[in-house]
GROMACS .gro file of C-alpha atoms in nm:
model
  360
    1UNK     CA    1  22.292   4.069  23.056
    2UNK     CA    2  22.652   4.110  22.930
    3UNK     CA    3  22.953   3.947  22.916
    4UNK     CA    4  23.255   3.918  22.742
    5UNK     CA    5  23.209   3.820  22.354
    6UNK     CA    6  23.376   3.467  22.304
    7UNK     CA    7  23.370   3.168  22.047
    8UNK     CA    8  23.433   2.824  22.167
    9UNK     CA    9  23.398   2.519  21.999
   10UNK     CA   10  23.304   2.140  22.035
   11UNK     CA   11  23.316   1.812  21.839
   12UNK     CA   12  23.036   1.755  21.639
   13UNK     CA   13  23.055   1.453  21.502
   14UNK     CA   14  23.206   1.226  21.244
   15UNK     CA   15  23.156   1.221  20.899
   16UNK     CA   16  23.116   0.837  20.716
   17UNK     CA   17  23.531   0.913  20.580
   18UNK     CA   18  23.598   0.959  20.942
   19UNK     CA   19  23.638   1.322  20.892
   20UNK     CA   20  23.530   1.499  21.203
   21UNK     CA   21  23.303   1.810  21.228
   22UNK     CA   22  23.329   2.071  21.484
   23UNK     CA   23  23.055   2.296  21.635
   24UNK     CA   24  23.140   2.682  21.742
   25UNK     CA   25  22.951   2.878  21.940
   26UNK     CA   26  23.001   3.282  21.890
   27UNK     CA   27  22.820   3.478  22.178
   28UNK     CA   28  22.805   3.889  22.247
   29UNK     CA   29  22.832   4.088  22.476
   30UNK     CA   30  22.449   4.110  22.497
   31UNK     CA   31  22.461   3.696  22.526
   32UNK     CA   32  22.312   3.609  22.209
   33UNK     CA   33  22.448   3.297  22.038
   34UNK     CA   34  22.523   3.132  21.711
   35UNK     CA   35  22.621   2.780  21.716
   36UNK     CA   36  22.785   2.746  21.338
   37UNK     CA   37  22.946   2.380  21.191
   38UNK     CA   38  23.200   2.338  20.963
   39UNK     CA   39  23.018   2.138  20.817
   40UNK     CA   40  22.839   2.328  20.497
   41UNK     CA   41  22.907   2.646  20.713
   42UNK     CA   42  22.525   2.546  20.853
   43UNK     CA   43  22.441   2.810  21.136
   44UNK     CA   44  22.282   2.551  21.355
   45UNK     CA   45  22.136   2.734  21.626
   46UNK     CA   46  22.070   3.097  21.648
   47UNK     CA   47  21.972   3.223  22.021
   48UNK     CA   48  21.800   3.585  21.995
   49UNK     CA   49  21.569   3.782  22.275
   50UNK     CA   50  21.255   3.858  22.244
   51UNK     CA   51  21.076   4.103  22.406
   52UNK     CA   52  21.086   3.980  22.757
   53UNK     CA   53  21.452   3.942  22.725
   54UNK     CA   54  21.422   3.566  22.704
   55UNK     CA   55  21.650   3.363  22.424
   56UNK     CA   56  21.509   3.123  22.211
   57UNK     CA   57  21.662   2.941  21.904
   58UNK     CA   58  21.530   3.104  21.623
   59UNK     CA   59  21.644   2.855  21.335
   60UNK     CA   60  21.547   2.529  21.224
   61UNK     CA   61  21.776   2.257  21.240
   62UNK     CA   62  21.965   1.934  21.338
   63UNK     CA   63  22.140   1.815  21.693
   64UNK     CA   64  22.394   1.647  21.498
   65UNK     CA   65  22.600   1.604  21.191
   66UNK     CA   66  22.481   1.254  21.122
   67UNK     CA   67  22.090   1.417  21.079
   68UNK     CA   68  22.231   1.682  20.842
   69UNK     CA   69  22.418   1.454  20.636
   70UNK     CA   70  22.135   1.240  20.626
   71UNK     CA   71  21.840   1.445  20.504
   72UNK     CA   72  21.834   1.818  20.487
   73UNK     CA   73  21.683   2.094  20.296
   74UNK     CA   74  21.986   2.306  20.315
   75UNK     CA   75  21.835   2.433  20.627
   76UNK     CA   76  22.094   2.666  20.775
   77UNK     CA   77  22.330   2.662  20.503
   78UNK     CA   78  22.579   2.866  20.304
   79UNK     CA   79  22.456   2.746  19.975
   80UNK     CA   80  22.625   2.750  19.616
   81UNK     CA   81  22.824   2.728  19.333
   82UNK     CA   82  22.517   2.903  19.253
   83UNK     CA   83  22.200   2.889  19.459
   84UNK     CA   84  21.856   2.853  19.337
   85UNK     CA   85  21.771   2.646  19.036
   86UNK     CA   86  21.895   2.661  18.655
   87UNK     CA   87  21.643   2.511  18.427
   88UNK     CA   88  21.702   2.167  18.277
   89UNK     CA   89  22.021   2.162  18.460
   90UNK     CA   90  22.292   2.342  18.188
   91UNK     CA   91  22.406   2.625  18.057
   92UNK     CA   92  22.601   2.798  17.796
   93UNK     CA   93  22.908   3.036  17.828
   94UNK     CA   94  23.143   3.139  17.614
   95UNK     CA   95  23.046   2.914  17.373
   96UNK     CA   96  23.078   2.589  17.575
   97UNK     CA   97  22.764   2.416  17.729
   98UNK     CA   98  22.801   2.248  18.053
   99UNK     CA   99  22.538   1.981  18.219
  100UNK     CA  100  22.460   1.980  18.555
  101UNK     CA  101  22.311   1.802  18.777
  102UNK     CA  102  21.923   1.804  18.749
  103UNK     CA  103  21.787   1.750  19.133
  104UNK     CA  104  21.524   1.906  19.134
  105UNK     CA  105  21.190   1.831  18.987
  106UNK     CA  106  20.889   2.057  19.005
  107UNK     CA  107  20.596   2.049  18.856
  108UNK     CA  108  20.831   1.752  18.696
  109UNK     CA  109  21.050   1.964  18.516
  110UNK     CA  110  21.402   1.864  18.642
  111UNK     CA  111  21.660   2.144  18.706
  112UNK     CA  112  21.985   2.200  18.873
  113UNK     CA  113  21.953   2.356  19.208
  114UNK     CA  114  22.152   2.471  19.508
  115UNK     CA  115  22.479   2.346  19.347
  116UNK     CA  116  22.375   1.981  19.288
  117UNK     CA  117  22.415   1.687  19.464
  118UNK     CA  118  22.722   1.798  19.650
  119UNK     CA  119  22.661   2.170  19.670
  120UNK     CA  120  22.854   2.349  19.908
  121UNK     CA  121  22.589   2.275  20.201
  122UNK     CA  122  22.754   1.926  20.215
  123UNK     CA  123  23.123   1.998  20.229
  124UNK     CA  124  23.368   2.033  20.483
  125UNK     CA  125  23.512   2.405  20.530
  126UNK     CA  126  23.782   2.448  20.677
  127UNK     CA  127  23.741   2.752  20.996
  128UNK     CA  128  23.936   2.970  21.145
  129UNK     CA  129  23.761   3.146  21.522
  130UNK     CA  130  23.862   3.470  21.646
  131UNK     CA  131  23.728   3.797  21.821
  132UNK     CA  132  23.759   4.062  21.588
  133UNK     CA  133  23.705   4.457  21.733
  134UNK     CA  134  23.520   4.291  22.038
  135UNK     CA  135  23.283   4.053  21.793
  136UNK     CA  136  23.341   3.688  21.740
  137UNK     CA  137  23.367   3.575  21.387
  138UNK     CA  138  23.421   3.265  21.211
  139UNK     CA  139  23.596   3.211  20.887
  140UNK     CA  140  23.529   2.963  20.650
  141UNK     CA  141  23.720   2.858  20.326
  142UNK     CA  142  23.687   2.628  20.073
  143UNK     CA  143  23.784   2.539  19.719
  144UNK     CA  144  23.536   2.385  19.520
  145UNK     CA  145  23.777   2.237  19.235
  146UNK     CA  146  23.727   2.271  18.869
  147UNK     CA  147  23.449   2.052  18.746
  148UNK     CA  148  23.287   2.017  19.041
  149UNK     CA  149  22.928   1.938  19.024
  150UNK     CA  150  22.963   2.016  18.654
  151UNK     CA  151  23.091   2.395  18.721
  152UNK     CA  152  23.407   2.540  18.513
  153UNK     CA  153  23.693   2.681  18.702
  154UNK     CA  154  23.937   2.632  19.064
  155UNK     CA  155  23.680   2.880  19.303
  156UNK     CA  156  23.792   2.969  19.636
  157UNK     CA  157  23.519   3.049  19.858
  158UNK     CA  158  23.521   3.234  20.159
  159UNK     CA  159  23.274   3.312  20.417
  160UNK     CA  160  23.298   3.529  20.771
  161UNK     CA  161  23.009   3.495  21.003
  162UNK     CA  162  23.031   3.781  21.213
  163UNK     CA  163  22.775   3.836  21.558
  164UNK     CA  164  22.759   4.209  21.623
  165UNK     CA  165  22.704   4.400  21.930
  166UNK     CA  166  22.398   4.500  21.785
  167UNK     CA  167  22.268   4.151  21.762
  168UNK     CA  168  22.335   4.098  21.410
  169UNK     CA  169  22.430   3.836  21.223
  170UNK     CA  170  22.653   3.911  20.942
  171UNK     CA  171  22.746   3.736  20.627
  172UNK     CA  172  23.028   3.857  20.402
  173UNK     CA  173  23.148   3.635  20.130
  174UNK     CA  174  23.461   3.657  19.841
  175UNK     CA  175  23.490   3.416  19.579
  176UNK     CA  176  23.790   3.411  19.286
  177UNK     CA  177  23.782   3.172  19.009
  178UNK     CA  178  24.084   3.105  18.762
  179UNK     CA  179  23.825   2.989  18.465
  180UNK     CA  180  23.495   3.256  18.377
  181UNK     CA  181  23.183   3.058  18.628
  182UNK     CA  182  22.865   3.127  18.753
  183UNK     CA  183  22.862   3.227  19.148
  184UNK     CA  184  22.555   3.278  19.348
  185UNK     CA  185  22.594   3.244  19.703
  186UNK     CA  186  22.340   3.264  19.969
  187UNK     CA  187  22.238   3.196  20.313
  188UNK     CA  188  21.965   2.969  20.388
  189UNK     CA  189  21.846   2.980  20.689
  190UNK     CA  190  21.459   2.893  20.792
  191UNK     CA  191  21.358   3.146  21.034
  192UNK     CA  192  21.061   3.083  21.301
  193UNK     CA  193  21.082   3.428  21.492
  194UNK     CA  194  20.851   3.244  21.773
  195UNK     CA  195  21.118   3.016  21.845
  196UNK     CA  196  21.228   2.662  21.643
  197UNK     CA  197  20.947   2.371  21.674
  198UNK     CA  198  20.679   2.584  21.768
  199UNK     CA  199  20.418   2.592  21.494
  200UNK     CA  200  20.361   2.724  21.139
  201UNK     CA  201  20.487   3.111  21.052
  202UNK     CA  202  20.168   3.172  20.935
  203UNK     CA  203  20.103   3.464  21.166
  204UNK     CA  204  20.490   3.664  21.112
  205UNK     CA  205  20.425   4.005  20.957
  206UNK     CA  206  20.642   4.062  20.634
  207UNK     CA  207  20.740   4.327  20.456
  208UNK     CA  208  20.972   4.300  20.137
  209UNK     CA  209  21.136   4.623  19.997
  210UNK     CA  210  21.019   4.517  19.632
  211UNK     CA  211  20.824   4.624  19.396
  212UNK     CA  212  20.843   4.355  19.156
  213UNK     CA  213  20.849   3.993  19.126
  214UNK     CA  214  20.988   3.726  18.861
  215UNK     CA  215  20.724   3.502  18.776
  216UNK     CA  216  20.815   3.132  18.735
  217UNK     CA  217  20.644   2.869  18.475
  218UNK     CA  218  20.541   2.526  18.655
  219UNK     CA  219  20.887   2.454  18.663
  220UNK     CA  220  20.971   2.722  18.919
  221UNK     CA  221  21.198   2.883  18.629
  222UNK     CA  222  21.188   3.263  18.581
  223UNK     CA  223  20.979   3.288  18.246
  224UNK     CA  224  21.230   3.639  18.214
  225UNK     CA  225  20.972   3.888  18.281
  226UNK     CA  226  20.952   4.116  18.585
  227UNK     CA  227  20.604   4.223  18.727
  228UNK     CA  228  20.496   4.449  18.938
  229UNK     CA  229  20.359   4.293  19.259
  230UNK     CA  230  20.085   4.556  19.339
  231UNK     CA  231  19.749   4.439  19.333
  232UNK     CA  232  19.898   4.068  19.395
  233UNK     CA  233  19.933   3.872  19.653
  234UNK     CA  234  20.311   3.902  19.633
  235UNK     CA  235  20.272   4.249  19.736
  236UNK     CA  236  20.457   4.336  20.073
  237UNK     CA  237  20.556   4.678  20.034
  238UNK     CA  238  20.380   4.693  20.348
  239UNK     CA  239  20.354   4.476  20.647
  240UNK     CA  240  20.136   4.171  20.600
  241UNK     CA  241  20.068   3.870  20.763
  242UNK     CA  242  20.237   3.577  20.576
  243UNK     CA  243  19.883   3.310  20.603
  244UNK     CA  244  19.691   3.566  20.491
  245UNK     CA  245  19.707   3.540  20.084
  246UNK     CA  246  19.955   3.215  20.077
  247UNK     CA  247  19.640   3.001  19.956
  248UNK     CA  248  19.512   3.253  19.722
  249UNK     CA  249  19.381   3.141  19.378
  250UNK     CA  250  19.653   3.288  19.225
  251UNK     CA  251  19.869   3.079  18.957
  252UNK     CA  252  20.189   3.174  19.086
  253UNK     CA  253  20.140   3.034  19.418
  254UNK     CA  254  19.962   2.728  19.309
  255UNK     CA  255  20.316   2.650  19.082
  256UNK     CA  256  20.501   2.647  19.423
  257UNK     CA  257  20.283   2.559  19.713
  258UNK     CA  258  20.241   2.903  19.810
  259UNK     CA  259  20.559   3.192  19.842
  260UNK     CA  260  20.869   3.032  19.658
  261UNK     CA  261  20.938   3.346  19.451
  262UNK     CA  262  21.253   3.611  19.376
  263UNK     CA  263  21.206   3.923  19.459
  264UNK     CA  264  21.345   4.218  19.275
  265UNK     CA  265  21.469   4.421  19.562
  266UNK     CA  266  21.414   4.863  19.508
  267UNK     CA  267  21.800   4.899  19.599
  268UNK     CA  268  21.984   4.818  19.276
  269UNK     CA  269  22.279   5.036  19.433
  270UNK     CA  270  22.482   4.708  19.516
  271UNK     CA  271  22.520   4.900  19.857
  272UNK     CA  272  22.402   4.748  20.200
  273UNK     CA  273  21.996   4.821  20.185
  274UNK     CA  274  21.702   4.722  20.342
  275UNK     CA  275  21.545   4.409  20.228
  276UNK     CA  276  21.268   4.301  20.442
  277UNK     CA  277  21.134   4.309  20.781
  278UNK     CA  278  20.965   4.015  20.952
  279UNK     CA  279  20.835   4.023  21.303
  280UNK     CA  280  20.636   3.811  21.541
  281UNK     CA  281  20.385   3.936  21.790
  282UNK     CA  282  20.373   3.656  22.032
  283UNK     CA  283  20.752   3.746  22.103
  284UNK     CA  284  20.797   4.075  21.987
  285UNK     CA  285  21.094   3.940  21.807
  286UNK     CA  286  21.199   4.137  21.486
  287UNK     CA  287  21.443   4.065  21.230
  288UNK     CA  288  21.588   4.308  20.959
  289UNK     CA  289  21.795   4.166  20.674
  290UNK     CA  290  22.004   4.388  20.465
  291UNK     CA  291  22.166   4.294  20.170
  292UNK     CA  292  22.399   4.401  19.892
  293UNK     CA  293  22.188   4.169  19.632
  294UNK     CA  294  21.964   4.288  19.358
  295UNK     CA  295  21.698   4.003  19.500
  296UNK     CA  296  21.592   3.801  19.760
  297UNK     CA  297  21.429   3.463  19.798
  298UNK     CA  298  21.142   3.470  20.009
  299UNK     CA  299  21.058   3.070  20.045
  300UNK     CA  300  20.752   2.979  20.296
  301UNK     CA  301  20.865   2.623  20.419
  302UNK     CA  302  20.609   2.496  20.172
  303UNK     CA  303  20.719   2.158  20.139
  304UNK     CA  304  20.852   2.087  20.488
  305UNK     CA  305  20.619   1.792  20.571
  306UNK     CA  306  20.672   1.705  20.889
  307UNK     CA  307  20.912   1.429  20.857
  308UNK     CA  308  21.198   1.620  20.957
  309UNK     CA  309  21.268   1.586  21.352
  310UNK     CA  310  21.402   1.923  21.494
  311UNK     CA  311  21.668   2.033  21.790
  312UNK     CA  312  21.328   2.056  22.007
  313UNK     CA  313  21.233   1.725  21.913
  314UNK     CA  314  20.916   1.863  21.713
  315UNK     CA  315  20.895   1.736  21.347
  316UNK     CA  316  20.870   2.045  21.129
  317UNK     CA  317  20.563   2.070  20.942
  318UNK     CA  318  20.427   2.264  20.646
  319UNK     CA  319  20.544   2.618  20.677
  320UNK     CA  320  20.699   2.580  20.998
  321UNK     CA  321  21.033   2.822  20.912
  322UNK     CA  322  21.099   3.063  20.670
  323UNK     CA  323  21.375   3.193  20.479
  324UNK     CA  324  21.482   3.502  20.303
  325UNK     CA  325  21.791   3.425  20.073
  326UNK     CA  326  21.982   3.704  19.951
  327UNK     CA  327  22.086   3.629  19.623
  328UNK     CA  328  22.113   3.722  19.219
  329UNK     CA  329  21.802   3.577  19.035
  330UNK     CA  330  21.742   3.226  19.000
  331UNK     CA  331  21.848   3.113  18.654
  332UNK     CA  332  22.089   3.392  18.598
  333UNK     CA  333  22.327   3.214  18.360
  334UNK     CA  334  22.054   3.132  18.098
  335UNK     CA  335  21.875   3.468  18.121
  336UNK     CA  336  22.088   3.748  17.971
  337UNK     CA  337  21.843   4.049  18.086
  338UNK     CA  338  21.889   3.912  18.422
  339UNK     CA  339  22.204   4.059  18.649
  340UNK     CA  340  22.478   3.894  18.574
  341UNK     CA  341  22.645   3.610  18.789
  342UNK     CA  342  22.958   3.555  18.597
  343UNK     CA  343  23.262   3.567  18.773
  344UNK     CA  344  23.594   3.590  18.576
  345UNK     CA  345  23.948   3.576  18.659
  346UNK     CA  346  24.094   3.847  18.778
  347UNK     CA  347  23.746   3.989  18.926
  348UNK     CA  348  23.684   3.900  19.298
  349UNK     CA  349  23.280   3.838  19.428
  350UNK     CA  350  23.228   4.036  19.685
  351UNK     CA  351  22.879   4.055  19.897
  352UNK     CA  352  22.742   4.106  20.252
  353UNK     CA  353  22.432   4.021  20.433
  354UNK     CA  354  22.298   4.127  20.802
  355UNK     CA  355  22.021   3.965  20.975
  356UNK     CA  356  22.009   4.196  21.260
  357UNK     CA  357  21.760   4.114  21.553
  358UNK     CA  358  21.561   4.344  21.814
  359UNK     CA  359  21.254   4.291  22.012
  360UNK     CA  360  20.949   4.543  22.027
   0.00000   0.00000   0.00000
């Protein structure tokens, strides 16, 4: 199949101001298709072959606005000021403390995550469609004003969604601040290679380009060490099947339900590397992601509990998507041996994912 690469959009609904939301839709030449909202620059549907050369939507996710606004676990996403939690919701720099929101409560120990209450997940971007070199893109900007959600600083966000000709989908986001702030942006996305709505992920293959892990206390906090994963059941070096350890008796995954961990990717180069692979043999589908981040999240839908109703009409149970969120480590601001996420004026964040999709 091919076709001219396009991006189109739609309304998609009102917010309760009255602000409305629009859906695009970015499709290749090959006639794959991302359907991405303004609204918290959520990639809502995701249409990738497998290897029959049928399309499927390969993301979890909402028809509508109204759903997202009313209950979602970021899924889809572009997530921030800084994504993944911050123990007991502050942090210190330069001297000055500043509180945060603490929404987030495992093993109840609250901490900040994903940005807050109003992380950048619920805002309104503003987006800007075009076809750039024969690939539709879409641009999205926002500022997330000084104090917001607790966070120092005027930071102007942007992010370009990019579907290749390869059938990739690309990620590259810039961030300046006028006042020194923590940034950690990420993607997330819950990925169910079989197609959205149809069972656990239980039997994807994974394999993480890490070595090492950062263990969490019951509070899902990095404790500030970094272990090696081998003889663990957070070892992927090689391909394994993501059911087959998740229940271990292993500490670690009892904390979080099974796989809610950072990894520490090899590639410390900052330079586009290989992260992980995950595949699917039902549909042959595979996905690469490839990231300029020192880690990634690998989260195993472990508290999905069915009462979220999908696109398909399926409620989305325990482990039913996954996601791998490219990212600096969680906690980064209180953990000086930990890359740094500190963004000062003058300096401009800078980072690219790829999710790139083929079918074997």
């Amino acid at each position: 199949m091919s076709s001219l690469p396009s991006i189109t959009s739609a309304p998609f609904g009102p917010l309760a101001d009255g602000r409305a939301t629009t859906l695009y839709t970015l499709v290749n030449a090959r006639g794959a298709r991302a359907d991405i909202t303004d609204y918290g620059a959520i990639v809502v549907r995701l249409f990738m072959p497998d290897r029959a050369g049928r399309l499927d939507d390969i993301v979890l996710g909402y028809n509508s606005v109204t759903d997202y606004v009313r209950s979602s676990p970021y899924f889809g996403a572009i997530v921030g000021r800084f994504g993944n939690r911050i123990a007991h919701g502050r942090f210190t720099l330069d001297g000055q403390t500043y509180p945060l929101a603490t929404n987030n409560t495992p093993g109840n120990l609250p901490c900040h995550l994903h940005g807050g209450n109003v992380g950048f997940d619920k805002v309104l971007w503003s987006a800007t469609p075009a076809v750039v070199d024969g690939a539709p893109t879409l641009t999205l900007q926002y500022r997330s004003p000084d104090g917001e959600e607790g966070y120092p600083g005027n930071l102007d966000v942007t992010a370009v969604y990019t579907l290749g000709h390869d059938n990739s989908l690309r990620v590259d986001y810039r961030a300046t601040t006028d006042r020194a702030t923590p940034v950690n942006l990420t993607q997330h996305s819950y990925f169910n290679l079989q197609g959205e709505g149809r069972g656990d992920i239980l039997d994807h293959q994974l394999q993480l380009h890490a070595s090492h892990v950062t263990p969490v206390n019951a509070g899902l906090i990095p404790t500030g060490r970094i272990a090696p994963v081998a003889g663990t059941p957070f070892d992927f070096t090689t391909p394994q099947r993501i059911g087959d350890r998740v229940d271990a008796p292993d500490e670690q995954l009892q904390f979080a339900g099974g796989y809610d961990h950072n990894w520490v990717l090899d590639s410390q180069s900052g330079q586009l590397a290989l992260a992980a692979t995950a595949s699917e043999p039902t549909s042959g589908r595979t996905m690469q992601v490839w990231t300029q981040e020192p880690g990634v999240q690998f989260y195993g839908g472990n508290f999905l509990d069915g009462s979220a109703v999908g696109k398909s009409g399926q409620p989305y149970g325990r482990r039913s998507g996954f996601c791998l969120e490219t990212q600096h480590y969680p906690d980064s601001p209180n953990q000086p041996a930990f890359p740094s996420t500190i963004l000062r004026p003058g300096q401009t964040y800078r980072t690219s994912t790829v999710f790139k999709f083929s079918a074997r």
